[in-house]
mmCIF file of C-alpha atoms in Angstrom:
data_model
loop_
_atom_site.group_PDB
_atom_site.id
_atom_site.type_symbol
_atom_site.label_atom_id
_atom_site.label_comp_id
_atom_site.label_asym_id
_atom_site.label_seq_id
_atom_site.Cartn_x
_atom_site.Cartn_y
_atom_site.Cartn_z
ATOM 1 C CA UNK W 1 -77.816 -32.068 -138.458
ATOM 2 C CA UNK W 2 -75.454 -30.749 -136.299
ATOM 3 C CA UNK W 3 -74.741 -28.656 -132.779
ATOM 4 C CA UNK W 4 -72.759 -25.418 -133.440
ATOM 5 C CA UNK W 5 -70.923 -23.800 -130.334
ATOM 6 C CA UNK W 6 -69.813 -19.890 -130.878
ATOM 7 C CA UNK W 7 -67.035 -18.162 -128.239
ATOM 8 C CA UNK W 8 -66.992 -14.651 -129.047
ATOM 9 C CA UNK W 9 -62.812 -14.543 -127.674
ATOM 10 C CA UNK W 10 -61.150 -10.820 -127.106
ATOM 11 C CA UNK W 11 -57.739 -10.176 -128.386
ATOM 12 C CA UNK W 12 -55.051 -8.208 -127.268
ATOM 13 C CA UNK W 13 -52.063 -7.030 -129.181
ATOM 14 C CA UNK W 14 -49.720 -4.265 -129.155
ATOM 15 C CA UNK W 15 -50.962 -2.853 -132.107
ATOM 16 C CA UNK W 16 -54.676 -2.842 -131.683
ATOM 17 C CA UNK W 17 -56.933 -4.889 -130.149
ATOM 18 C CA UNK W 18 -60.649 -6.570 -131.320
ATOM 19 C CA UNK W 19 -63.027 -9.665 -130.994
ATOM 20 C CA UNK W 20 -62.872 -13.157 -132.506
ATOM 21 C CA UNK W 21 -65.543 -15.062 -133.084
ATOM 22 C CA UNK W 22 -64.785 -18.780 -132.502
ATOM 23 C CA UNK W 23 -67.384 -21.405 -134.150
ATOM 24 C CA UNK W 24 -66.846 -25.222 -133.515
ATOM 25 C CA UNK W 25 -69.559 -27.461 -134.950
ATOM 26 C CA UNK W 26 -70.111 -31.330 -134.564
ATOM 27 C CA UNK W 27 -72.339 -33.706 -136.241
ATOM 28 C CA UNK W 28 -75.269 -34.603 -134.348
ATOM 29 C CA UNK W 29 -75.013 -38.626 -135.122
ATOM 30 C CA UNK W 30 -71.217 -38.364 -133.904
ATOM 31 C CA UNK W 31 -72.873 -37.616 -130.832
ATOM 32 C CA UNK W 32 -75.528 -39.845 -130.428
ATOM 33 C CA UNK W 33 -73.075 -42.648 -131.330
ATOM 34 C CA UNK W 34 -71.041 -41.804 -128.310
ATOM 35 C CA UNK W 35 -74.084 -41.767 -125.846
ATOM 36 C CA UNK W 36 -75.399 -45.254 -127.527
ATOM 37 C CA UNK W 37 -71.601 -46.561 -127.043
ATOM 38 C CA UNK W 38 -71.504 -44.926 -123.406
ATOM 39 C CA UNK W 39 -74.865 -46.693 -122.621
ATOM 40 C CA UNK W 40 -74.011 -50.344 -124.246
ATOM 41 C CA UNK W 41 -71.014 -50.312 -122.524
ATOM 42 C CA UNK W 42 -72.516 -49.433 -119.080
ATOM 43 C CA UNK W 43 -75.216 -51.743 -119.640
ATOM 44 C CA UNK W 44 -73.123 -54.454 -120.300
ATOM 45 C CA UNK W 45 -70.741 -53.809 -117.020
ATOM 46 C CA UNK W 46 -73.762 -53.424 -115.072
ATOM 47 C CA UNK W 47 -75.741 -56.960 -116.120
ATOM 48 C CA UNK W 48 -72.757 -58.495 -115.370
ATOM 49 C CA UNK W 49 -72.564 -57.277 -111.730
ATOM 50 C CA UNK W 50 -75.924 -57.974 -111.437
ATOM 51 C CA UNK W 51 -75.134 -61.772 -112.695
ATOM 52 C CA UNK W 52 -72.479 -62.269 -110.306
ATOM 53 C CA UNK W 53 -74.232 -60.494 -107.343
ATOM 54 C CA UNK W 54 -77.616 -62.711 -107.848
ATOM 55 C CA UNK W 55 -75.101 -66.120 -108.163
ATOM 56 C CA UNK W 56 -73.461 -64.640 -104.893
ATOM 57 C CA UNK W 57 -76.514 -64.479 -103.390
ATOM 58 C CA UNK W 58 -78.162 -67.610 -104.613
ATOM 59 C CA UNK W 59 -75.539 -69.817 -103.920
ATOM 60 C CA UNK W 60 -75.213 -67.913 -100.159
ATOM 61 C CA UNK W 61 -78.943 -68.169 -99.216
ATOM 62 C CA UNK W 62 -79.179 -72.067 -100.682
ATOM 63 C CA UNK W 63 -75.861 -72.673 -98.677
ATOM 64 C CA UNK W 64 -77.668 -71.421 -95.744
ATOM 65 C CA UNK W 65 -80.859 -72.732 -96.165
ATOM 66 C CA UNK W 66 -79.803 -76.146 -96.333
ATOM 67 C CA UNK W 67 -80.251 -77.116 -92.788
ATOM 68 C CA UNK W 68 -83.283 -75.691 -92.610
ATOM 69 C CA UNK W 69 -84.632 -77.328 -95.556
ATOM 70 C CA UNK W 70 -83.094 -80.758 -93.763
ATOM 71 C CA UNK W 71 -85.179 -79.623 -90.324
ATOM 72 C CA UNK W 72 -88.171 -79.191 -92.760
ATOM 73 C CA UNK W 73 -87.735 -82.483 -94.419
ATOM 74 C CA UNK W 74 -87.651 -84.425 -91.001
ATOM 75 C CA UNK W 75 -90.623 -83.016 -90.016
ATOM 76 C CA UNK W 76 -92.445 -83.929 -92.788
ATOM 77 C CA UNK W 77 -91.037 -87.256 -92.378
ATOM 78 C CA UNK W 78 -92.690 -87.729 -88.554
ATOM 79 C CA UNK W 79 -95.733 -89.497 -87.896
ATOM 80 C CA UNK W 80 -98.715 -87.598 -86.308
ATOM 81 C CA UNK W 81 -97.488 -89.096 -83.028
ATOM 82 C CA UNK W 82 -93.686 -88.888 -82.811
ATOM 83 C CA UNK W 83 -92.838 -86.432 -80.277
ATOM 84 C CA UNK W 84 -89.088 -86.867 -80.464
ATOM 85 C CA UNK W 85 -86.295 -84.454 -79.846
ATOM 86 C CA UNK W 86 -85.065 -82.747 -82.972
ATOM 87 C CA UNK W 87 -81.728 -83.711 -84.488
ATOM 88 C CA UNK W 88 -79.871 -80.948 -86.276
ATOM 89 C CA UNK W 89 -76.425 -81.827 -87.435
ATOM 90 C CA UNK W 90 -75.143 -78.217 -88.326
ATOM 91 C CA UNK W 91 -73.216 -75.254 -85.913
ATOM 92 C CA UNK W 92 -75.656 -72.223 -87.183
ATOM 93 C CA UNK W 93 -76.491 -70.922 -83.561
ATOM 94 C CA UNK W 94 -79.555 -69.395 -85.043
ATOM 95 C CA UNK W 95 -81.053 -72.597 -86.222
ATOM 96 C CA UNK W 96 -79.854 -73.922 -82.854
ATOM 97 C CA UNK W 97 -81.882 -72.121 -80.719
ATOM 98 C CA UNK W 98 -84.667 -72.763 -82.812
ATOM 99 C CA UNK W 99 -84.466 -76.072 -82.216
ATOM 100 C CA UNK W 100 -83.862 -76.029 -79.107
ATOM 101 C CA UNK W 101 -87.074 -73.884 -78.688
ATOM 102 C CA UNK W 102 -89.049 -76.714 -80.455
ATOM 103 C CA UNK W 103 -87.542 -79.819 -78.601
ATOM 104 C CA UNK W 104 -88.389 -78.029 -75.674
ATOM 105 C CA UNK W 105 -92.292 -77.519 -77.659
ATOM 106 C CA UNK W 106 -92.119 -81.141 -78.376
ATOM 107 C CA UNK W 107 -91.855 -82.228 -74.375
ATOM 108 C CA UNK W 108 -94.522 -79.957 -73.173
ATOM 109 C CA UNK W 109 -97.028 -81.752 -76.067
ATOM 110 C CA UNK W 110 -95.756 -84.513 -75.147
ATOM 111 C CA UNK W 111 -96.631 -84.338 -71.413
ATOM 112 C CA UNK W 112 -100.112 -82.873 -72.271
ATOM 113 C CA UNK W 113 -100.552 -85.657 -74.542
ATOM 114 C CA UNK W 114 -100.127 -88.014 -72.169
ATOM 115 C CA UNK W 115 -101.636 -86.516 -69.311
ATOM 116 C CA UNK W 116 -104.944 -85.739 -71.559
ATOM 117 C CA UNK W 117 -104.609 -89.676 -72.506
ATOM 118 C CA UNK W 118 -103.773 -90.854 -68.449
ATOM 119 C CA UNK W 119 -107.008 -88.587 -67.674
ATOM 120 C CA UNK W 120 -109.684 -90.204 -70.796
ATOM 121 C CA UNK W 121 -108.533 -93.396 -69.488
ATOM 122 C CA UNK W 122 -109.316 -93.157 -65.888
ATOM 123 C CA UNK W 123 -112.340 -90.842 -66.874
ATOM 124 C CA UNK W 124 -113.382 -93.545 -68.844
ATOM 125 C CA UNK W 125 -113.088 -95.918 -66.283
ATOM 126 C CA UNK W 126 -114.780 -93.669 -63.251
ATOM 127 C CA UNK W 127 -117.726 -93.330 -65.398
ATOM 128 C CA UNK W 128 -117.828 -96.702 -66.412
ATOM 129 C CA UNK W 129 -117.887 -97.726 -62.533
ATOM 130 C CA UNK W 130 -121.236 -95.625 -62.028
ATOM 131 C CA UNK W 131 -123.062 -96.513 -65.311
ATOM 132 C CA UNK W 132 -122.345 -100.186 -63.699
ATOM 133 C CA UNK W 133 -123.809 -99.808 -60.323
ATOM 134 C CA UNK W 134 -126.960 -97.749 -61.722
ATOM 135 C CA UNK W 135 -127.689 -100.635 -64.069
ATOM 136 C CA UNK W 136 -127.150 -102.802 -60.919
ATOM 137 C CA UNK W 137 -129.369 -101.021 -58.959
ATOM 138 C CA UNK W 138 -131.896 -101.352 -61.477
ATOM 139 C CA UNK W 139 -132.143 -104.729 -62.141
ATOM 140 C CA UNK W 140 -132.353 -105.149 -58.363
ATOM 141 C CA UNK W 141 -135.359 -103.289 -58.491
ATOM 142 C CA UNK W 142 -136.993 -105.275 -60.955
ATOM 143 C CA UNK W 143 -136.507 -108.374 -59.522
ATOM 144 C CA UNK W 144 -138.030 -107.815 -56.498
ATOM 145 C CA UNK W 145 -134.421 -107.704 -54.396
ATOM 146 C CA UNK W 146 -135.300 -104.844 -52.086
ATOM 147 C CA UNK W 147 -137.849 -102.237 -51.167
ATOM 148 C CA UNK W 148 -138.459 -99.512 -54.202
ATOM 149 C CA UNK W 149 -138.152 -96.816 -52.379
ATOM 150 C CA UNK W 150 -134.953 -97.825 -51.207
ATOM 151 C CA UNK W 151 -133.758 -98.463 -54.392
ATOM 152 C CA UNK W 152 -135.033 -95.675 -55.788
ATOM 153 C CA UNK W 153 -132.772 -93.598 -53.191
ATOM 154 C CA UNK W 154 -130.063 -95.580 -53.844
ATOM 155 C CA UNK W 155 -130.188 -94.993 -57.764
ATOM 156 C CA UNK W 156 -130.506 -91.279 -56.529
ATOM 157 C CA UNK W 157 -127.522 -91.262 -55.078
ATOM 158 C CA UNK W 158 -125.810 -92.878 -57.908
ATOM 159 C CA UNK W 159 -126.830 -90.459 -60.087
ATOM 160 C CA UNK W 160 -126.100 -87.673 -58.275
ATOM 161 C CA UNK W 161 -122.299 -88.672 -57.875
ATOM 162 C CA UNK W 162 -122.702 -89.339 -61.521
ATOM 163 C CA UNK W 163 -123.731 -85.977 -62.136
ATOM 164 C CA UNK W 164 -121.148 -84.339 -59.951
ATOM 165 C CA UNK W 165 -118.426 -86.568 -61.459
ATOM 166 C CA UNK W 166 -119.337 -85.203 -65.486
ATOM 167 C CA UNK W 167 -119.674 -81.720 -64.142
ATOM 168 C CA UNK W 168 -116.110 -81.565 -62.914
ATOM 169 C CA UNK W 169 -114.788 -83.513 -65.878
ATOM 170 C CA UNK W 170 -116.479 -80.876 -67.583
ATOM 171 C CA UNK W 171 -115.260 -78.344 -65.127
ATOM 172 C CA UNK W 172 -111.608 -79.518 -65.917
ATOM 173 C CA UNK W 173 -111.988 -78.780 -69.597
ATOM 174 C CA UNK W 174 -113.443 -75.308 -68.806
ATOM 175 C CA UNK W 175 -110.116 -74.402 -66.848
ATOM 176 C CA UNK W 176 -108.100 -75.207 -69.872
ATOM 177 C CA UNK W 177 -110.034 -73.083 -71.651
ATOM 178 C CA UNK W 178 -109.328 -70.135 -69.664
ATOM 179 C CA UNK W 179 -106.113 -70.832 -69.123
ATOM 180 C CA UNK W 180 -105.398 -70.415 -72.709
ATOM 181 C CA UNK W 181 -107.401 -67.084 -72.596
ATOM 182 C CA UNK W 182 -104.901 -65.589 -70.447
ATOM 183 C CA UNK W 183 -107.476 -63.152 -68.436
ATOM 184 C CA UNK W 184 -105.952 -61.053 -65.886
ATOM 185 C CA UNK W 185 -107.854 -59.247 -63.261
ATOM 186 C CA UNK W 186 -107.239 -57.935 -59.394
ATOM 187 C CA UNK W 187 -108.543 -60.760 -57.580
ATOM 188 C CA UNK W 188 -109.834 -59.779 -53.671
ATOM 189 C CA UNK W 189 -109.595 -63.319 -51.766
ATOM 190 C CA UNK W 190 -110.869 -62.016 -48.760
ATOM 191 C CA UNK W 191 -114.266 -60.961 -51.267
ATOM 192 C CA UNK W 192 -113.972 -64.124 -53.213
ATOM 193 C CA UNK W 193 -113.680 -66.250 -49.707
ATOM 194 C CA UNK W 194 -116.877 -64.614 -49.387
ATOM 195 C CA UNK W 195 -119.031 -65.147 -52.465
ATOM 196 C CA UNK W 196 -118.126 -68.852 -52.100
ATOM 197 C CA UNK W 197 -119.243 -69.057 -48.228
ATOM 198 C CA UNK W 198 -122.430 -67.538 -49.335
ATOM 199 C CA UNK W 199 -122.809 -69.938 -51.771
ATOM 200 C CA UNK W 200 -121.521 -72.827 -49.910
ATOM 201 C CA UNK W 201 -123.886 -71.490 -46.761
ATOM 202 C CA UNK W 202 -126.758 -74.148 -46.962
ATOM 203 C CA UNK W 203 -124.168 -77.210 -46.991
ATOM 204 C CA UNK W 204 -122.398 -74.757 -43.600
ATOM 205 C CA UNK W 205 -125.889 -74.461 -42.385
ATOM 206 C CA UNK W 206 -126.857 -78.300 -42.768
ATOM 207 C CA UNK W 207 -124.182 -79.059 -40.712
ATOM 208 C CA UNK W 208 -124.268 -76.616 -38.378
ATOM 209 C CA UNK W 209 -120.581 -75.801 -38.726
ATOM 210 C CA UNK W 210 -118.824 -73.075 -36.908
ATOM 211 C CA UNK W 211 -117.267 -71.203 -39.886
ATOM 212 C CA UNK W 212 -115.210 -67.504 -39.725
ATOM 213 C CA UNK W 213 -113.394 -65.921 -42.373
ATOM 214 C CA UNK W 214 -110.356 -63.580 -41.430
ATOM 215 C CA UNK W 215 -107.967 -61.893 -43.315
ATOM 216 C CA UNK W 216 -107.060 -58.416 -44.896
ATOM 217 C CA UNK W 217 -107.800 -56.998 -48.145
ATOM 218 C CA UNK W 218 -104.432 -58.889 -50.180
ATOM 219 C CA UNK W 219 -104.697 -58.860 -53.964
ATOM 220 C CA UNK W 220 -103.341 -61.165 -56.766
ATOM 221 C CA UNK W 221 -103.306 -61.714 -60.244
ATOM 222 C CA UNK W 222 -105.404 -64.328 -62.025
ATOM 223 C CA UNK W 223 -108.561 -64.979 -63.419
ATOM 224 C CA UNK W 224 -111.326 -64.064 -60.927
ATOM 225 C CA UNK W 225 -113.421 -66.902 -62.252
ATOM 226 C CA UNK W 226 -110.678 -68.883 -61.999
ATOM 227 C CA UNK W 227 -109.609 -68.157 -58.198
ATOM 228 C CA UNK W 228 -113.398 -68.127 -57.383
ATOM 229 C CA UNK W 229 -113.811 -72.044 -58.195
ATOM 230 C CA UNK W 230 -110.655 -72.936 -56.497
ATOM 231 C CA UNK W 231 -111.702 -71.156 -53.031
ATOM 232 C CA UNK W 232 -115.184 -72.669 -53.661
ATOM 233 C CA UNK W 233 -113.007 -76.309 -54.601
ATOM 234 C CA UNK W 234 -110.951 -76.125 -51.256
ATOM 235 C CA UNK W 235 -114.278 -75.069 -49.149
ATOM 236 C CA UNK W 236 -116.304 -78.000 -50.405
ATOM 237 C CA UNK W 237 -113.721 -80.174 -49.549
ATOM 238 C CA UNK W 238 -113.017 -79.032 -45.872
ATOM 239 C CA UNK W 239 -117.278 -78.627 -45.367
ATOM 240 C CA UNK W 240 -117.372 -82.720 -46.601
ATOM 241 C CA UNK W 241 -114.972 -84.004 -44.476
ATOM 242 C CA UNK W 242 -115.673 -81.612 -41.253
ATOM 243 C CA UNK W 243 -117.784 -83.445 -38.340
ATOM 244 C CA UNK W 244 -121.290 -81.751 -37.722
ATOM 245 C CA UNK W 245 -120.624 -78.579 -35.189
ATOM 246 C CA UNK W 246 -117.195 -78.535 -35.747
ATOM 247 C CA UNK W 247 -115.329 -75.770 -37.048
ATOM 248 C CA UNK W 248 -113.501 -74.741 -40.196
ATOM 249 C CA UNK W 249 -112.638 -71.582 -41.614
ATOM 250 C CA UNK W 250 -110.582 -69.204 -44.258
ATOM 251 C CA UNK W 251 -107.989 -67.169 -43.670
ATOM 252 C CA UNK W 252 -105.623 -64.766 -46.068
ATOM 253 C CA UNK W 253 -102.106 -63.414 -45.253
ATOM 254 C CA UNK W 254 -99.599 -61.462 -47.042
ATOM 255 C CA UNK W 255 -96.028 -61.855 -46.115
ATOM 256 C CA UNK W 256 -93.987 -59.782 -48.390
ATOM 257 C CA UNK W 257 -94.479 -60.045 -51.717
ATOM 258 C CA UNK W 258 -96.398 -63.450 -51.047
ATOM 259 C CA UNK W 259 -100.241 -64.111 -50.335
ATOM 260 C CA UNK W 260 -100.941 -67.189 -48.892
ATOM 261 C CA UNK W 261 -104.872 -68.466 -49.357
ATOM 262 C CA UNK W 262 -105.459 -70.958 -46.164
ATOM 263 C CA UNK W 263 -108.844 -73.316 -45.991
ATOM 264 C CA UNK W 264 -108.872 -75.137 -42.711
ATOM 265 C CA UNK W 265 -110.779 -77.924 -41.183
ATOM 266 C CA UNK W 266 -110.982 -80.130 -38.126
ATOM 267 C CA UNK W 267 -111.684 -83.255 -40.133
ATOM 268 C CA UNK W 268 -109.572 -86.356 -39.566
ATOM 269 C CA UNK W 269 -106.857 -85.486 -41.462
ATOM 270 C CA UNK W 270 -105.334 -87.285 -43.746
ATOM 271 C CA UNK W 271 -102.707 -90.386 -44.062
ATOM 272 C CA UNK W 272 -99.038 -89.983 -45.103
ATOM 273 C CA UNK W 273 -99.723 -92.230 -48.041
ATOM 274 C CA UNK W 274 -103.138 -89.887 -48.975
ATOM 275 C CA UNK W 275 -101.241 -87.107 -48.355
ATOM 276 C CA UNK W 276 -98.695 -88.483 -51.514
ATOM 277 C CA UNK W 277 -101.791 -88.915 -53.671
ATOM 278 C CA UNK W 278 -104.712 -86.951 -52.907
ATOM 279 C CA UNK W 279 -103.649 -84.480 -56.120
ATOM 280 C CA UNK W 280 -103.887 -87.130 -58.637
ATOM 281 C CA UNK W 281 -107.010 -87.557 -60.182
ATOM 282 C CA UNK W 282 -109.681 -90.304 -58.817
ATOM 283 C CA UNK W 283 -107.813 -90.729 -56.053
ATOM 284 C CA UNK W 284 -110.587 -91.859 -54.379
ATOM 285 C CA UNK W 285 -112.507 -94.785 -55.156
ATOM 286 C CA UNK W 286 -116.423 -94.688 -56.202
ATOM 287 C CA UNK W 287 -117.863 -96.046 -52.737
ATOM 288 C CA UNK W 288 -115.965 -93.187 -50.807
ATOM 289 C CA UNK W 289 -117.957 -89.939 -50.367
ATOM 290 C CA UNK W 290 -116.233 -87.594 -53.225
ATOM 291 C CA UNK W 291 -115.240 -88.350 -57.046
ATOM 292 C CA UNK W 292 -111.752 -87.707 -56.297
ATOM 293 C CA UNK W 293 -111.563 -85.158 -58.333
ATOM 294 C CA UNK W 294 -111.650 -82.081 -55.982
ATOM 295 C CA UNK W 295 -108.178 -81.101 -55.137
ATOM 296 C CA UNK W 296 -106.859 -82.428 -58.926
ATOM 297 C CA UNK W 297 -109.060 -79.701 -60.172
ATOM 298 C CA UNK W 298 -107.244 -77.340 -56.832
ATOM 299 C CA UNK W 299 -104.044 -78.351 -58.192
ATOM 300 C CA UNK W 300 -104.973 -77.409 -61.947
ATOM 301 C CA UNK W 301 -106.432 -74.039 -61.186
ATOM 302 C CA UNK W 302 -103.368 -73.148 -58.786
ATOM 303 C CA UNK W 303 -100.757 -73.975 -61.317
ATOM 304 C CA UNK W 304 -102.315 -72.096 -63.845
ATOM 305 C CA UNK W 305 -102.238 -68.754 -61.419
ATOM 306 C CA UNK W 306 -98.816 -69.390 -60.793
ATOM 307 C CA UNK W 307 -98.984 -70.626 -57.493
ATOM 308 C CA UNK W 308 -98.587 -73.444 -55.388
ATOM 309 C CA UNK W 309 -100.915 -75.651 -53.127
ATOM 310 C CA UNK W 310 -100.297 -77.793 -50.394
ATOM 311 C CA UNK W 311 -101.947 -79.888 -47.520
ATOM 312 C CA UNK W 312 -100.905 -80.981 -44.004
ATOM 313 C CA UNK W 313 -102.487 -82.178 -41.195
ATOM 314 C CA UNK W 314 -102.829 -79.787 -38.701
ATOM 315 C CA UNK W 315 -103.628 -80.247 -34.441
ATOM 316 C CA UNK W 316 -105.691 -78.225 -32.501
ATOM 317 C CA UNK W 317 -105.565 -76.965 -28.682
ATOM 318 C CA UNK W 318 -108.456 -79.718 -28.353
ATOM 319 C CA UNK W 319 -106.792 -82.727 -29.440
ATOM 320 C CA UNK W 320 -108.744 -83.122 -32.426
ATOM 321 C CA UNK W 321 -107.307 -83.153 -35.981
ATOM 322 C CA UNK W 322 -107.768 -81.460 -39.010
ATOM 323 C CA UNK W 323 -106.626 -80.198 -42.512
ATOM 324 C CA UNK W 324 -104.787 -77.476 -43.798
ATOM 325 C CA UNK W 325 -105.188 -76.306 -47.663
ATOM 326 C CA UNK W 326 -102.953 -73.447 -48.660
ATOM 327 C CA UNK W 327 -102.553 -71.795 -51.903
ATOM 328 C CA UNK W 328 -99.364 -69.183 -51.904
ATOM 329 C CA UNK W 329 -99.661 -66.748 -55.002
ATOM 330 C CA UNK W 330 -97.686 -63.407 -55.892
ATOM 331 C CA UNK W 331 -99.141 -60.449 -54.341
ATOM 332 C CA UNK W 332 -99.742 -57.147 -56.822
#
């Protein structure tokens, strides 16, 4: 077989002039020789690129994976437990800031860690206080010790506080939870300050407190359920500690960009020394009116809005003394 190529050429001469016909043939296997050569020869250049390139490439990537496969190998290493900073001993800025990132990880476990463990203790403790006098109580009561109806009001009581003390425990838990669900709603105060007086109104009423809410229509940002059980937190705590007929109130203010939550009292006030402590948790003992657990729970819910809570004593026109409780948040 073979491929024929025909030129018909013109000629030109000074004599006459006509048409040549030109014919060049070529063996077909001549050809296909050439393209199997062309081909062999290309595939060999090329596989051999390819070689090197993938070498290149392997030896590149393991070269950089290395300290990464060292940070991987000292983690599995670590006990469940070991909260340690990080050591990397390479210069890759990437794997730097990673670690950086994590070490910085590792403290915030590590202070959640041992705040949950600080709280399960004294939790543990608080409840076990209770449990203690209610079994007390009881065996009082069977032996004959006092009247039964007044121990019967006395273990009342106990379980009551009891009651209140698991439900904030509980309550505690719950903000963590939300927390994590990062819900974000336009939070009224003045209409939150509200809903909680309303359903704070038969311990106002009991009293017979002189109570007045004031303030204009300021906004935030935050979980409404959230904001709700702190106003209801701080109100609970100024209606305990507020004398019968005295006053106490809430009152909202924007200043800027700033909106400052205020829950006032005319209690006693508190010490320099309480004043140092009263956010921890169980700050107060289990004969004291309160589980101590009040303003921790403030303190929670206000850090995770992003804001900040204090308390000072505060003096009135009367002479008498009282408390303030103000949460400042960011204004929308």
């Amino acid at each position: 077989a073979i491929r024929v190529a025909v030129l018909f050429q013109p000629v030109f001469s000074n004599d006459e002039s006509g048409t040549v016909i030109i014919q060049v043939a070529e063996p077909m296997k001549i050809r296909e020789e050439s393209a199997r050569d062309i081909l062999s020869n290309t595939l060999l250049r090329q596989s051999l690129l390819i070689l090197a390139i993938c070498l290149a490439v392997y030896l590149s990537v393991t070269r950089a994976l290395k300290p990464l496969d060292e940070l991987r190998d000292e983690l599995d290493r670590r006990s469940a437990d070991d909260l340690s900073a990080l050591t990397l001993r390479t210069n890759v800025l990437e794997l730097g800031t990673v670690t950086q990132a994590m070490n910085k990880l590792m403290e915030r476990l590590a202070l959640l860690i041992n705040h949950q463990k600080r709280f399960i203790a004294n939790a543990s403790h608080q409840l076990r206080t209770p449990l203690a006098v209610l079994k007390t109580q009881l065996q009082s009561g069977l032996h004959g010790d006092a009247p039964a109806e007044e121990v019967l009001r006395e273990i009342s009581d106990t379980v009551e506080r009891t009651i209140t003390l698991a439900n904030q425990m509980l309550l505690l838990a719950k903000i963590e939870q939300r927390r994590s669900q990062g819900l974000c709603d336009r939070c009224h105060l003045v209409n939150l300050a509200r809903e909680a007086a309303i359903e704070l109104s038969p311990l106002i009423a009991e009293k017979n407190l002189d109570f007045e809410i004031v303030g204009d229509e300021s906004q935030i940002r935050g979980d409404t359920w959230l904001v709700g059980e702190l106003i209801r937190n701080l109100l609970s705590n100024a209606i305990r500690h507020t004398p019968p007929g005295q006053k106490l109130g809430v009152e909202v203010s924007r200043e800027q960009d700033r909106v400052k939550l205020l829950v006032w009292d005319t209690g006693g006030g508190l010490s320099p020394d309480q004043l140092k402590s009263v956010f921890e948790p169980f700050s107060t003992s289990f004969s004291t009116p309160g589980t101590g657990l009040g303003l921790a729970i403030s303190k929670e819910i206000a850090t995770s809005l992003s804001g900040e809570i204090a308390l000072d004593n505060r003096a009135h026109d009367d002479g008498s003394i009282g408390l303030n409780a103000s949460v400042t948040f960011t204004a929308v």
